Coordinates of C-alpha atoms in Angstrom, one line a residue:
Chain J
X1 CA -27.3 23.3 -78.9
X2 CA -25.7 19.6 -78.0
X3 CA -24.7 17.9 -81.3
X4 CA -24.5 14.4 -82.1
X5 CA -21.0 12.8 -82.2
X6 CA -19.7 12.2 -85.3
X7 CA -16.8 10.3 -84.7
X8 CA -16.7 6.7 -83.5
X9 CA -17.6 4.7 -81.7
X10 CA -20.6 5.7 -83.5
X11 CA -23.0 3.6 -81.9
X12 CA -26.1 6.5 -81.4
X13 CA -29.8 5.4 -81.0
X14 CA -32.5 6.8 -81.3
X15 CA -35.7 5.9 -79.0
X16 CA -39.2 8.0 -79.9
X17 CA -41.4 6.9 -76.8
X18 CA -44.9 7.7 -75.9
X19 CA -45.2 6.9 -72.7
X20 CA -49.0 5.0 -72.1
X21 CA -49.7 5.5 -75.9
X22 CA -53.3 4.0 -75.5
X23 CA -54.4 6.7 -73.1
X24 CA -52.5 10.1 -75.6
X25 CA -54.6 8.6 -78.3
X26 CA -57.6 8.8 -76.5
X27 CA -56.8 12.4 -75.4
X28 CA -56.1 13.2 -79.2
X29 CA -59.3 12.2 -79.7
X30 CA -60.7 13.9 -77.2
X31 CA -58.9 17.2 -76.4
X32 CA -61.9 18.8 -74.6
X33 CA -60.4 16.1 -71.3
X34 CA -57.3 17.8 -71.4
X35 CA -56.7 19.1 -67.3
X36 CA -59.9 16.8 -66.4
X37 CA -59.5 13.8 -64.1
X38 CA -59.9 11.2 -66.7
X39 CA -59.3 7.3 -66.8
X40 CA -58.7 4.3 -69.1
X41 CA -60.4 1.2 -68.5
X42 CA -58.5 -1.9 -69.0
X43 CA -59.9 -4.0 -72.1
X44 CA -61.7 -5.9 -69.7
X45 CA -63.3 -2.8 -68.8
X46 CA -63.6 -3.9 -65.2
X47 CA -60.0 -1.8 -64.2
X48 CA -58.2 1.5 -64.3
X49 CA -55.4 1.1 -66.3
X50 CA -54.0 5.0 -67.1
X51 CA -55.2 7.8 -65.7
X52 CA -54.4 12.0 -65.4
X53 CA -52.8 13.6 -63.1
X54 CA -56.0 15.6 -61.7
X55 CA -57.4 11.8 -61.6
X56 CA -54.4 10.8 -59.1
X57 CA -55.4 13.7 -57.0
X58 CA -59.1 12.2 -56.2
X59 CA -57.5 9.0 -54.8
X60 CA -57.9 7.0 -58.2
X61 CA -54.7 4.6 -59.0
X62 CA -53.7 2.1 -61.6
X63 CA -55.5 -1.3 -61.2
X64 CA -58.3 0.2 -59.1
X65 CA -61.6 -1.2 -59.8
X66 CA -63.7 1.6 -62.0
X67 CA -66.0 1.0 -59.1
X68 CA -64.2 2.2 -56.9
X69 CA -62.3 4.9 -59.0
X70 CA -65.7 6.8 -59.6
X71 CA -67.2 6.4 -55.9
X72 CA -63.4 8.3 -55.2
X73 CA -63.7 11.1 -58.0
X74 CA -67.3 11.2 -59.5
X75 CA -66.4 13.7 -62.0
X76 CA -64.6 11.1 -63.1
X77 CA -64.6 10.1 -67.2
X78 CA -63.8 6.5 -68.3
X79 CA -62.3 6.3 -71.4
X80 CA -62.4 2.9 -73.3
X81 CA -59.4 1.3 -75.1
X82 CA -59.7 1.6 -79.0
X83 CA -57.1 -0.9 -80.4
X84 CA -57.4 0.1 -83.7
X85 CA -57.0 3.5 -83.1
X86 CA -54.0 2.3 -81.0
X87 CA -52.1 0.5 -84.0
X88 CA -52.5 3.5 -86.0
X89 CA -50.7 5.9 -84.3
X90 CA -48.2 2.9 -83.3
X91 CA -47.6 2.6 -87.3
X92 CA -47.2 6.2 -87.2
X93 CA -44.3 6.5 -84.9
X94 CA -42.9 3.8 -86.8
X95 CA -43.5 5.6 -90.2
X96 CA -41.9 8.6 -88.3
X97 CA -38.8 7.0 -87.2
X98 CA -38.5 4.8 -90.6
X99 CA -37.9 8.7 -92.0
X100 CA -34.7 9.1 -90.7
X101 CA -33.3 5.6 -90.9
X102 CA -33.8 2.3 -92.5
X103 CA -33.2 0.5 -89.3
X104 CA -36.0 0.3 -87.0
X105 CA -37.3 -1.9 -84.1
X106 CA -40.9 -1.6 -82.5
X107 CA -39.5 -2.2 -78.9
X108 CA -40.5 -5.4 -77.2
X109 CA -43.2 -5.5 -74.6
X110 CA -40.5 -5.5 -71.9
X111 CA -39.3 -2.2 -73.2
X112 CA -42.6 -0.5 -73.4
X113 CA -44.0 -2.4 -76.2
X114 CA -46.3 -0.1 -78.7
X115 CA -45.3 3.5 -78.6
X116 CA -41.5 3.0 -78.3
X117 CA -39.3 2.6 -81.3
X118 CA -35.6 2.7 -81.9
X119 CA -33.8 3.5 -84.6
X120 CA -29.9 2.8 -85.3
X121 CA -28.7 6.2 -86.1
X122 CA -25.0 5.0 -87.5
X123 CA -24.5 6.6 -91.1
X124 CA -26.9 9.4 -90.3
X125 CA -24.8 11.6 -88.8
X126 CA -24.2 13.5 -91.6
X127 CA -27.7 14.3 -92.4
X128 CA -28.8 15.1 -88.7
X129 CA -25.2 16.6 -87.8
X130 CA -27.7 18.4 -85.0
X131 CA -29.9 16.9 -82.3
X132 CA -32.5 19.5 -84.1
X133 CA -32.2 18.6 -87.2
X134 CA -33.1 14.8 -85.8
X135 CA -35.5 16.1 -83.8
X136 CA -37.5 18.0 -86.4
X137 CA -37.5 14.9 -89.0
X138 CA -38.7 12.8 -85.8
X139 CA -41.4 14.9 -85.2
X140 CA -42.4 16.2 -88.6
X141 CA -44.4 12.5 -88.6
X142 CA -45.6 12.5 -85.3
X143 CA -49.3 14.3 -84.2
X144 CA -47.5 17.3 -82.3
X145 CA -51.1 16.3 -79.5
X146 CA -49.2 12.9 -78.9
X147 CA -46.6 14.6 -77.2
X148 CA -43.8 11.9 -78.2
X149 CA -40.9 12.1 -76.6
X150 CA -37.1 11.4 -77.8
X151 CA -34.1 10.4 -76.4
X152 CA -30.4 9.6 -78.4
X153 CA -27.6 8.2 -76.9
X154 CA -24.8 5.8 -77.9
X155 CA -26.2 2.4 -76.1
X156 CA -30.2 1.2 -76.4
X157 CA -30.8 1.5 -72.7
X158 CA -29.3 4.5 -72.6
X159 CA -31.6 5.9 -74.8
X160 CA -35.1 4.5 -73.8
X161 CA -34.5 5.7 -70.3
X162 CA -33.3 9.4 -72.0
X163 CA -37.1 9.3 -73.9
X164 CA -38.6 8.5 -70.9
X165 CA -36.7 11.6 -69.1
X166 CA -37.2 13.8 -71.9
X167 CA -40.0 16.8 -71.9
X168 CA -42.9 15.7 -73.9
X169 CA -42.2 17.3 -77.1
X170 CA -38.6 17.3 -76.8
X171 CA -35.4 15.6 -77.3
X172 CA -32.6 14.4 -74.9
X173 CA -29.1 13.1 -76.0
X174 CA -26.9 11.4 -73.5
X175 CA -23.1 11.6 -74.6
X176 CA -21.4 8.4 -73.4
X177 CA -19.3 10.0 -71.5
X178 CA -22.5 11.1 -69.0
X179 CA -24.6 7.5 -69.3
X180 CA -23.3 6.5 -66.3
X181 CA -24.4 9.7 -64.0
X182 CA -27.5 9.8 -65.8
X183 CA -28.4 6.4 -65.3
X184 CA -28.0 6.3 -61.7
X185 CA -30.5 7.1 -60.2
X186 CA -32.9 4.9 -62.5
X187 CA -34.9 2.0 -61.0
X188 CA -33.1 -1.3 -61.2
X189 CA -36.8 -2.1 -62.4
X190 CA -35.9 -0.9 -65.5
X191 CA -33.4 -2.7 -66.6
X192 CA -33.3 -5.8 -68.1
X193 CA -33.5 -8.5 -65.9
X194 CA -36.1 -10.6 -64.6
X195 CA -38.6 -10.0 -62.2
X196 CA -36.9 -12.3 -59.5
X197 CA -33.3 -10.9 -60.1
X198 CA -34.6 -7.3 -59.7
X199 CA -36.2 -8.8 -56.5
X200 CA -33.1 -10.0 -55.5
X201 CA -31.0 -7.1 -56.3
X202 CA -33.6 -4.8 -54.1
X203 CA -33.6 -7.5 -51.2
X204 CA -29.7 -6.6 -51.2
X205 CA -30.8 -2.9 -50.8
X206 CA -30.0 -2.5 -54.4
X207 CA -32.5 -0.5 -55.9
X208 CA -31.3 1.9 -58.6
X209 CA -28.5 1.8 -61.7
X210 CA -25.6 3.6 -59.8
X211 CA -24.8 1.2 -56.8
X212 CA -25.8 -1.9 -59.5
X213 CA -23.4 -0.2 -62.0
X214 CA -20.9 0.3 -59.2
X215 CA -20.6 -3.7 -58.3
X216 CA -17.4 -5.7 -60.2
X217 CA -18.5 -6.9 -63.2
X218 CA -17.4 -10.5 -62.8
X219 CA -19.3 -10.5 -59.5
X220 CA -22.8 -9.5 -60.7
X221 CA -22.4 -12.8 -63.6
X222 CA -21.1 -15.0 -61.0
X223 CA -24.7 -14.0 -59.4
X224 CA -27.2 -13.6 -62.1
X225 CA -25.2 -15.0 -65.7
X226 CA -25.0 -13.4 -68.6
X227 CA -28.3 -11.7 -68.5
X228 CA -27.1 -9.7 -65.4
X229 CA -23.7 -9.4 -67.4
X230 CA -25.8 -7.6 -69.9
X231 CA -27.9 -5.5 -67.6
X232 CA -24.6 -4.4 -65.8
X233 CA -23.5 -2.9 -69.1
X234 CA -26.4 -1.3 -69.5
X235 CA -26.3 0.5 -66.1
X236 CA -22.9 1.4 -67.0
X237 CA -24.2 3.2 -70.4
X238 CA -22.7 0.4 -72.7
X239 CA -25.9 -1.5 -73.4
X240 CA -24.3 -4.3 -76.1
X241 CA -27.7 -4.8 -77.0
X242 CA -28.3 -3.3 -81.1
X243 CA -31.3 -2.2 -82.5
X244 CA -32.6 -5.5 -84.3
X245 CA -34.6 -4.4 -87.5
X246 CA -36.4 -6.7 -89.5
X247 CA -35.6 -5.0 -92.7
X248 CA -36.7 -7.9 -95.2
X249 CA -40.1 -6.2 -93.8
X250 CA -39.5 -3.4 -95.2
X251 CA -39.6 -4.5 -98.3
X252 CA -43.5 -5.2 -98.6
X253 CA -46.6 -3.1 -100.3
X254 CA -49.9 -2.5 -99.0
X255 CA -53.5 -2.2 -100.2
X256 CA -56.2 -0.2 -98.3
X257 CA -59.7 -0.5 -98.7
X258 CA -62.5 1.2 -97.3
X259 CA -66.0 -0.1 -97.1
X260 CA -68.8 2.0 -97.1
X261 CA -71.1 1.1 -95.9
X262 CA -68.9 -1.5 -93.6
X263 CA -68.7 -5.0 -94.5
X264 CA -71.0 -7.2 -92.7
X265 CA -70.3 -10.6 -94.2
X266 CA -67.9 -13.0 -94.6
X267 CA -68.3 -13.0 -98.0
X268 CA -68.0 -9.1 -98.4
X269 CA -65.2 -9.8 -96.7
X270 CA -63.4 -12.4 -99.0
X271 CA -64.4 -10.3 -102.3
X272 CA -62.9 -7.3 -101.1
X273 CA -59.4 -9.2 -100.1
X274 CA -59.2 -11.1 -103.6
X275 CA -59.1 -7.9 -105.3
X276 CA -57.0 -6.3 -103.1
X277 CA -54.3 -9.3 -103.3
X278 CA -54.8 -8.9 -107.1
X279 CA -53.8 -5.3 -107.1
X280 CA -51.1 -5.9 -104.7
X281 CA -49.4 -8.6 -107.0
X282 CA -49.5 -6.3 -109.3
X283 CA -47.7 -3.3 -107.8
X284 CA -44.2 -3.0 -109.6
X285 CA -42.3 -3.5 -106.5
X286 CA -44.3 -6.9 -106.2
X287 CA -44.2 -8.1 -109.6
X288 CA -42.1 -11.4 -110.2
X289 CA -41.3 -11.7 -106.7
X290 CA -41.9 -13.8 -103.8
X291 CA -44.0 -13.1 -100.3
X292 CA -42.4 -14.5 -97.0
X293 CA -45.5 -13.1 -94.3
X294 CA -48.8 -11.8 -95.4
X295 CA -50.3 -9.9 -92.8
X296 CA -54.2 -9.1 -92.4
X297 CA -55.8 -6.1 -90.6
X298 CA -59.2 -4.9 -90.4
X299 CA -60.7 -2.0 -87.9
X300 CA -64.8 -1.6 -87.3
X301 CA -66.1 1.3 -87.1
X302 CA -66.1 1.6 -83.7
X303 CA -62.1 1.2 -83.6
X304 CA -61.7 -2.2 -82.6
X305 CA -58.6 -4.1 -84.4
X306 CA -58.3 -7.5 -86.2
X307 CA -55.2 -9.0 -87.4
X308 CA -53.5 -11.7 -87.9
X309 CA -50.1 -12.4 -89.2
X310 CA -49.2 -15.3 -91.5
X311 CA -45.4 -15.8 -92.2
X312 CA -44.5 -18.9 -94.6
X313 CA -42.8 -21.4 -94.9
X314 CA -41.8 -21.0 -98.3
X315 CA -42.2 -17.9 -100.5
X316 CA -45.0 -17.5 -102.6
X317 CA -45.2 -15.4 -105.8
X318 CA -48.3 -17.2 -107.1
X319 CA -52.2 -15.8 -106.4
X320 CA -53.7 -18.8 -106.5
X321 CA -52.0 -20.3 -103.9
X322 CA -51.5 -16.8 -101.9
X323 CA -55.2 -16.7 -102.0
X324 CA -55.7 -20.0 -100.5
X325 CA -54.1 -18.9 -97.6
X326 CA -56.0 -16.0 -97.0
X327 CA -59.1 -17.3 -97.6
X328 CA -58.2 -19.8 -95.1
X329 CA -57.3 -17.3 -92.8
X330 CA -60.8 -14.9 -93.1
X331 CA -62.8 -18.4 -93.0
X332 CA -61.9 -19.3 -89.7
X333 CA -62.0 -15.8 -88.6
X334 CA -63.8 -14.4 -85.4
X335 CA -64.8 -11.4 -86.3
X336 CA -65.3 -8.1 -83.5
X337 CA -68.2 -6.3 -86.1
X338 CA -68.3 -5.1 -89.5
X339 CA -65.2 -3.6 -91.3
X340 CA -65.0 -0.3 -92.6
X341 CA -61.0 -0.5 -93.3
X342 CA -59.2 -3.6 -94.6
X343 CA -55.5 -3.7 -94.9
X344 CA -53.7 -6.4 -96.6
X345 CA -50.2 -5.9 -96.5
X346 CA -47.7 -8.6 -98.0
X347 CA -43.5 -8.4 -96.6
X348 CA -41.0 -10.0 -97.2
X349 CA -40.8 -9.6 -100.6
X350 CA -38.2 -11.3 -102.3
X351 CA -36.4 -12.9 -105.9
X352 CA -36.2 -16.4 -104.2
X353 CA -37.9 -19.4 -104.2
X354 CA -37.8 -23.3 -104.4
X355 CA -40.5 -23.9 -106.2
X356 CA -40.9 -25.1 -110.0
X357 CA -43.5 -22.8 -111.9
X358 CA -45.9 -24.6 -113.5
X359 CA -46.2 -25.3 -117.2
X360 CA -50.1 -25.1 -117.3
X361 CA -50.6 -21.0 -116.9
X362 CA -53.6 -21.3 -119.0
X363 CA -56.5 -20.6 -116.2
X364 CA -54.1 -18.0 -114.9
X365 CA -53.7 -16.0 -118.0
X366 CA -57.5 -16.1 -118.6
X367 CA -57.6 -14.5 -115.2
X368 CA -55.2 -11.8 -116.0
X369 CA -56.8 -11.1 -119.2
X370 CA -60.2 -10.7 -117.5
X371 CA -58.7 -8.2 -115.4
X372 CA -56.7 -6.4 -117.9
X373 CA -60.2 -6.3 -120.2
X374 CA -61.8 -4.5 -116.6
X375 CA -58.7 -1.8 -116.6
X376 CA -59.5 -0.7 -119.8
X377 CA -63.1 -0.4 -119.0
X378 CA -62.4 1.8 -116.3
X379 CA -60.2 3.9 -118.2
X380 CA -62.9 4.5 -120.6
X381 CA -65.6 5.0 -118.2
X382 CA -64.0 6.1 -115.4
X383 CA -65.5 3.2 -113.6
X384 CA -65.4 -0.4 -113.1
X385 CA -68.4 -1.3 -115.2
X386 CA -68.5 -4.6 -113.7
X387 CA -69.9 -6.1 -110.1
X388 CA -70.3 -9.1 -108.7
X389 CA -73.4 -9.9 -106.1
X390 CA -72.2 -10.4 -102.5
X391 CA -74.9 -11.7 -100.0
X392 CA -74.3 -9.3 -97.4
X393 CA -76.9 -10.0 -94.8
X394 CA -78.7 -13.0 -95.9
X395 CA -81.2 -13.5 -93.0
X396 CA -82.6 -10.2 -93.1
X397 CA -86.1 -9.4 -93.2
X398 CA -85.9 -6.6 -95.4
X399 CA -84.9 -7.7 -98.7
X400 CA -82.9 -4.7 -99.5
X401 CA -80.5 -5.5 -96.9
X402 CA -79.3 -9.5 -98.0
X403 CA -77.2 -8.5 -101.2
X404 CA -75.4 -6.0 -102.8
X405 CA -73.6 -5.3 -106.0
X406 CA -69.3 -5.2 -105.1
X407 CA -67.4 -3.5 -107.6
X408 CA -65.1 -5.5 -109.7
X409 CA -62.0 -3.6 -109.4
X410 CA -58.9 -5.7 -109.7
Chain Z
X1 CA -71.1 12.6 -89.5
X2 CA -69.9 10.0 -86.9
X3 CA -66.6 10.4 -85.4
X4 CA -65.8 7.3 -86.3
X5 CA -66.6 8.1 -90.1
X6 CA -64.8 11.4 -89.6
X7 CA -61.5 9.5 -88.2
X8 CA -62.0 6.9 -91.4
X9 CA -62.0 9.6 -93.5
X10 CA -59.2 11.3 -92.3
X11 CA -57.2 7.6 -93.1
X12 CA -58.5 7.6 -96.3
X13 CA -57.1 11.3 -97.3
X14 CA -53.4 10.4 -95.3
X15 CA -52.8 6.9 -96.7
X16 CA -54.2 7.0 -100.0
X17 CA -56.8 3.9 -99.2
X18 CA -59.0 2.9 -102.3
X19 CA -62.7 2.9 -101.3
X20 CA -65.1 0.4 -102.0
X21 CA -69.0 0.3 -102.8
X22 CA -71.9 -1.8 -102.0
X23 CA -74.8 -1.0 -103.7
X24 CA -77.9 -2.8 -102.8
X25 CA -80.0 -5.0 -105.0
X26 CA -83.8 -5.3 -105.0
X27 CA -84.2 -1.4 -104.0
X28 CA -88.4 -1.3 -103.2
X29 CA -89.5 0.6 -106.1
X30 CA -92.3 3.8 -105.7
X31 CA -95.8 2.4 -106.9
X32 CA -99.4 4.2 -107.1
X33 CA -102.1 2.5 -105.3
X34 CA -105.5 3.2 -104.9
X35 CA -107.0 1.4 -101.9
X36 CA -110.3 0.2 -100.3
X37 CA -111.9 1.4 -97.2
X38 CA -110.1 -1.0 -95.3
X39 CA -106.7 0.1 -97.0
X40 CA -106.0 -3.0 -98.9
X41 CA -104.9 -2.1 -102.2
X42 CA -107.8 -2.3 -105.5
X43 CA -105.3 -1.2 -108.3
X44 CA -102.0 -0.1 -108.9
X45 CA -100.0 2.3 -111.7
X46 CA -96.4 2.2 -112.0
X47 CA -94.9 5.4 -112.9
X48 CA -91.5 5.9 -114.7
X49 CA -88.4 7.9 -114.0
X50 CA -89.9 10.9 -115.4
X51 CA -93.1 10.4 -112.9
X52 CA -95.4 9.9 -116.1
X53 CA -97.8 7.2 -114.6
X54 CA -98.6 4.5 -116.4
X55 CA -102.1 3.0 -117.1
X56 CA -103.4 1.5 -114.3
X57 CA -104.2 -2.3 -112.9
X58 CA -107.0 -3.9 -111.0
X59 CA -106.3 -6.4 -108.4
X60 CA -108.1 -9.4 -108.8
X61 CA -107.4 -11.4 -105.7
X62 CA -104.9 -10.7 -102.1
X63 CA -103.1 -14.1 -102.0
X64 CA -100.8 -13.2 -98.9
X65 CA -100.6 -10.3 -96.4
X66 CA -97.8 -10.2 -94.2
X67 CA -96.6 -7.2 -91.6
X68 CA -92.4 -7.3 -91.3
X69 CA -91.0 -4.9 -88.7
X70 CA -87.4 -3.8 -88.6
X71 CA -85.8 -3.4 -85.1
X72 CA -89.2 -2.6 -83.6
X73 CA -87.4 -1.9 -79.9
X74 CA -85.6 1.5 -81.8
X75 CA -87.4 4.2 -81.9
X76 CA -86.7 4.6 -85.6
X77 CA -88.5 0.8 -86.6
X78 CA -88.9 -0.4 -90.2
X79 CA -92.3 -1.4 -90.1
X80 CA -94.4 -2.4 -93.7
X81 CA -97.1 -4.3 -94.5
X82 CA -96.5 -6.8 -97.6
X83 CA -99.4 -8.3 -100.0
X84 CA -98.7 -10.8 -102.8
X85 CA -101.5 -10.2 -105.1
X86 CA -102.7 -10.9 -108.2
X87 CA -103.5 -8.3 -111.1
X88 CA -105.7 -8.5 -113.3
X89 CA -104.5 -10.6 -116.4
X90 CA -103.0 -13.1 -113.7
X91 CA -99.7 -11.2 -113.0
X92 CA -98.7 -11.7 -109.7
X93 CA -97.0 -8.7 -107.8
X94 CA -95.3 -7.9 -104.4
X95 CA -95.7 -4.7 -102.9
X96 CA -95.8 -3.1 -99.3
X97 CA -97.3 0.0 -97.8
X98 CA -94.4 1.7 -95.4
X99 CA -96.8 1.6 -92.7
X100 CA -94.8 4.9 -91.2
X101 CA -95.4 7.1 -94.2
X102 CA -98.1 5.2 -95.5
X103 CA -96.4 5.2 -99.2
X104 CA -96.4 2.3 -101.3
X105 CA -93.6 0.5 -103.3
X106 CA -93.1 -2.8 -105.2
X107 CA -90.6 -5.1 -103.6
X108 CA -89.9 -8.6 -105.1
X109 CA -90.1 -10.7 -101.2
X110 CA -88.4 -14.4 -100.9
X111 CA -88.2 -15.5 -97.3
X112 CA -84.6 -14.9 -95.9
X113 CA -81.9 -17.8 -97.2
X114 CA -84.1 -18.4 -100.0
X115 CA -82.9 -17.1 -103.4
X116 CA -86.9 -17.5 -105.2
X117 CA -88.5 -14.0 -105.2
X118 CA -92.8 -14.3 -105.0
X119 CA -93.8 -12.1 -107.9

């Protein structure tokens, strides 16, 4: 079995890539289409954007009016793009590569975008002395249906391009020693260099890694900089390029709610985040600290996504002001339908900030002893015996429908 | 079950995620009516929890009839039949006859955006 190496330079990387994420998920969600020609529309749903293999077969391609793609294979079944459902399992591969190292980056859309994450694998080597033992922690997180792929090697390119060659399922390790052969017959289109620099490179009959690779150094930056400095090393198997966590991010907590039935209003909307950014302040990893980005996510029912990302220009440890800002946020909000899942999920958490407290607390401790009073409630009753009326569909005929009773649970 | 509701489920078991109620206000309310040939109502009983009916009051005057249907293009439309009446005493009431089942409930009614119920 190939081992990682242990000794330095130990630069390994890890890179757990679904190739056209969007289009597994559907197929997890619909397993029945397994060896069917299938497509997925584009979110315009005008255009093919994935397809099967059986699909190619009938003539259908990538880009092809869905038109078009049906006249070619009528058995044909569109799928549509569910971003939500998307996200999810992006988070997941995340969550799965976040379990066997602190250091992770969700690859840029250059790279592959969603469904490609790297990890930096230095300091690990002792508990994955085995590219098994890295490949089972991988893929103990992973839906075994999404058929993730991984590859490790000692430089970032290196690696994505060893996911991408990798059995779905499986692992591939590159030793540096063999980058360079196994690189060479890659597409120049892979690495990273603009689209006219690759257009040059192919105009000099230049089209994969090895012959790119095999040009002097110092000639290929006399021609294209440093970015075709850079891509040079990466043909060669020394990609300088590290794996650039955000780790401050990791440092966040999250609140899930789920509506049922999904929440229609605005309003609905609002009440359910204030008590979800009260309970978040109030998880221990949260308490007496600071927020640097407060991010907002929200998925209908019928899986389409809506987030938004706020990061500040100042940390804030105080609700009152945290709430301004996400009320601002929601009010201005365009909304794809009702919500049955809201996130809120605040990062960045740190000890620091700028900011003088203030010496009037008195509005803000009547607040906390309000909700303090509601906790023991529950306790005792097993419920929140408290609610607040929400108008939920005002203009509607039936007067059952306009409000509804929201529990108070901070 | 939806797939979507089985897929939000399945969230809600992995990550833990708190779940959160609505429950409606201004629920119609089951009422026993005794009606004319021409099926407007002539007196009403309420009757409790229990089903023990209560004694029983004459309608003095229809004020208001009104016909409200709910998404009348589906096939499974909403479709009542409102009357604001007055009892006998002067008490004003709101009920409706579900004009599907033919069952009748009480109902406080304010005209949408309007917070003033007509009872």
């Amino acid at each position: 079995m190939p081992t990682l190496r242990i000794n330095a330079p130990s630069r390994s990387i890890a890179c757990l890539a679904i190739p056209s994420l969007a289009f597994q998920c559907e197929l997890v969600e619909h397993p029945g289409l397994l060896g069917t020609p299938v497509a997925l529309s584009d979110e315009a749903h005008s255009r093919v954007a994935d397809l099967t293999p059986e699909a190619r077969r009938h003539g259908v391609r990538a880009g092809m009016t869905l038109r078009d793609a049906v006249e070619l294979c009528p058995t044909l079944s569109i799928l549509e793009p569910r971003p939500a459902l998307v996200a999810r399992f992006a988070r997941d591969l995340v969550e799965a590569m976040a379990a066997v190292s602190p250091l992770i980056e969700e690859a840029p859309a250059a790279e592959g975008g969603a469904g490609v994450v790297f990890a930096d694998l230095r300091g690990t080597e002792g508990m994955y002395p085995r590219l098994g033992d890295l490949k089972r922690a991988v893929f103990a997180g992973v839906p075994p249906q999404l058929r993730a792929q991984l590859g490790v090697a000692d430089a970032r390119f290196t690696a994505l391009r060893a996911a991408y060659r990798a059995e779905p399922g499986a692992a591939l390790h590159v030793p540096l020693a063999e980058a360079p052969a196994f690189l060479a017959a890659e597409s120049v289109t892979h690495l990273p260099l603009d689209i006219d620099t690759v257009e040059r490179l192919q105009l000099l009959g230049i089209e994969t890694c090895g012959p790119f690779a095999a040009l002097p150094r110092h000639a290929v930056e006399a021609q294209f900089g440093l970015e075709g400095g850079v891509a040079w090393l990466a043909a060669s198997g020394e990609d300088p390029r590290p794996v650039r966590p955000r780790p401050w991010e990791r440092e966040r907590v999250v609140e899930h709610v789920q509506a049922e039935p999904p929440l229609v209003s605005r309003e609905t909307v609002l009440h359910a985040l204030e008590q979800m950014l009260g309970r978040a302040l109030r998880q221990p990893r949260a308490r007496h600290r600071f927020v640097r980005l407060v991010r907002l996510r929200a998925e209908t029912e019928r899986g389409a996504l809506w987030e938004r990302e706020q990061v500040l220009r100042e940390p804030l440890g105080d609700r009152t002001r945290l709430w301004t800002l996400l009320r601002s946020i929601v009010e201005y909000a365009v909304f794809p339908g009702p919500f049955s899942l809201v996130t809120l999920e605040l990062a960045g958490l740190t000890d620091e900030s700028g900011r003088q407290h203030s010496l009037f607390v008195e509005q803000t401790r009547r607040r906390e002893q309000l909700d303090e009073m509601v906790r023991h409630l529950k306790v005792r009753f097993g419920e929140s015996p408290l609610a607040r009326v929400v108008d939920v569909e005002p203009w509607h005929r039936l007067p059952e429908h306009r409000r509804a009773l929201l529990e108070y649970d901070p | 079950m939806s797939p979507e509701r089985a897929r939000t489920q399945r969230i809600t078991q992995r990550a833990g995620v708190r779940t959160t109620s609505l429950r409606s206000i201004g629920m119609p309310r089951g009422l026993l009516v005794r009606v004319d040939a021409s099926a407007h109502p002539i007196a009403v009983a309420r009757a409790d929890a229990r089903g023990q009916r209560h004694a029983e009051s004459r309608v003095e005057q229809v004020e208001e009839v009104w016909r409200v249907a709910e998404a009348w293009w589906r096939e499974s439309t909403q479709a009542r039949t409102y009357y604001r009446v007055i009892l006998e005493g002067g008490r004003p009431l709101t009920l409706f006859r579900d004009d599907a089942t033919g069952a009748w409930f009480e109902q406080a009614y304010s005209t949408p955006g309007h917070t003033t119920a007509h009872e």
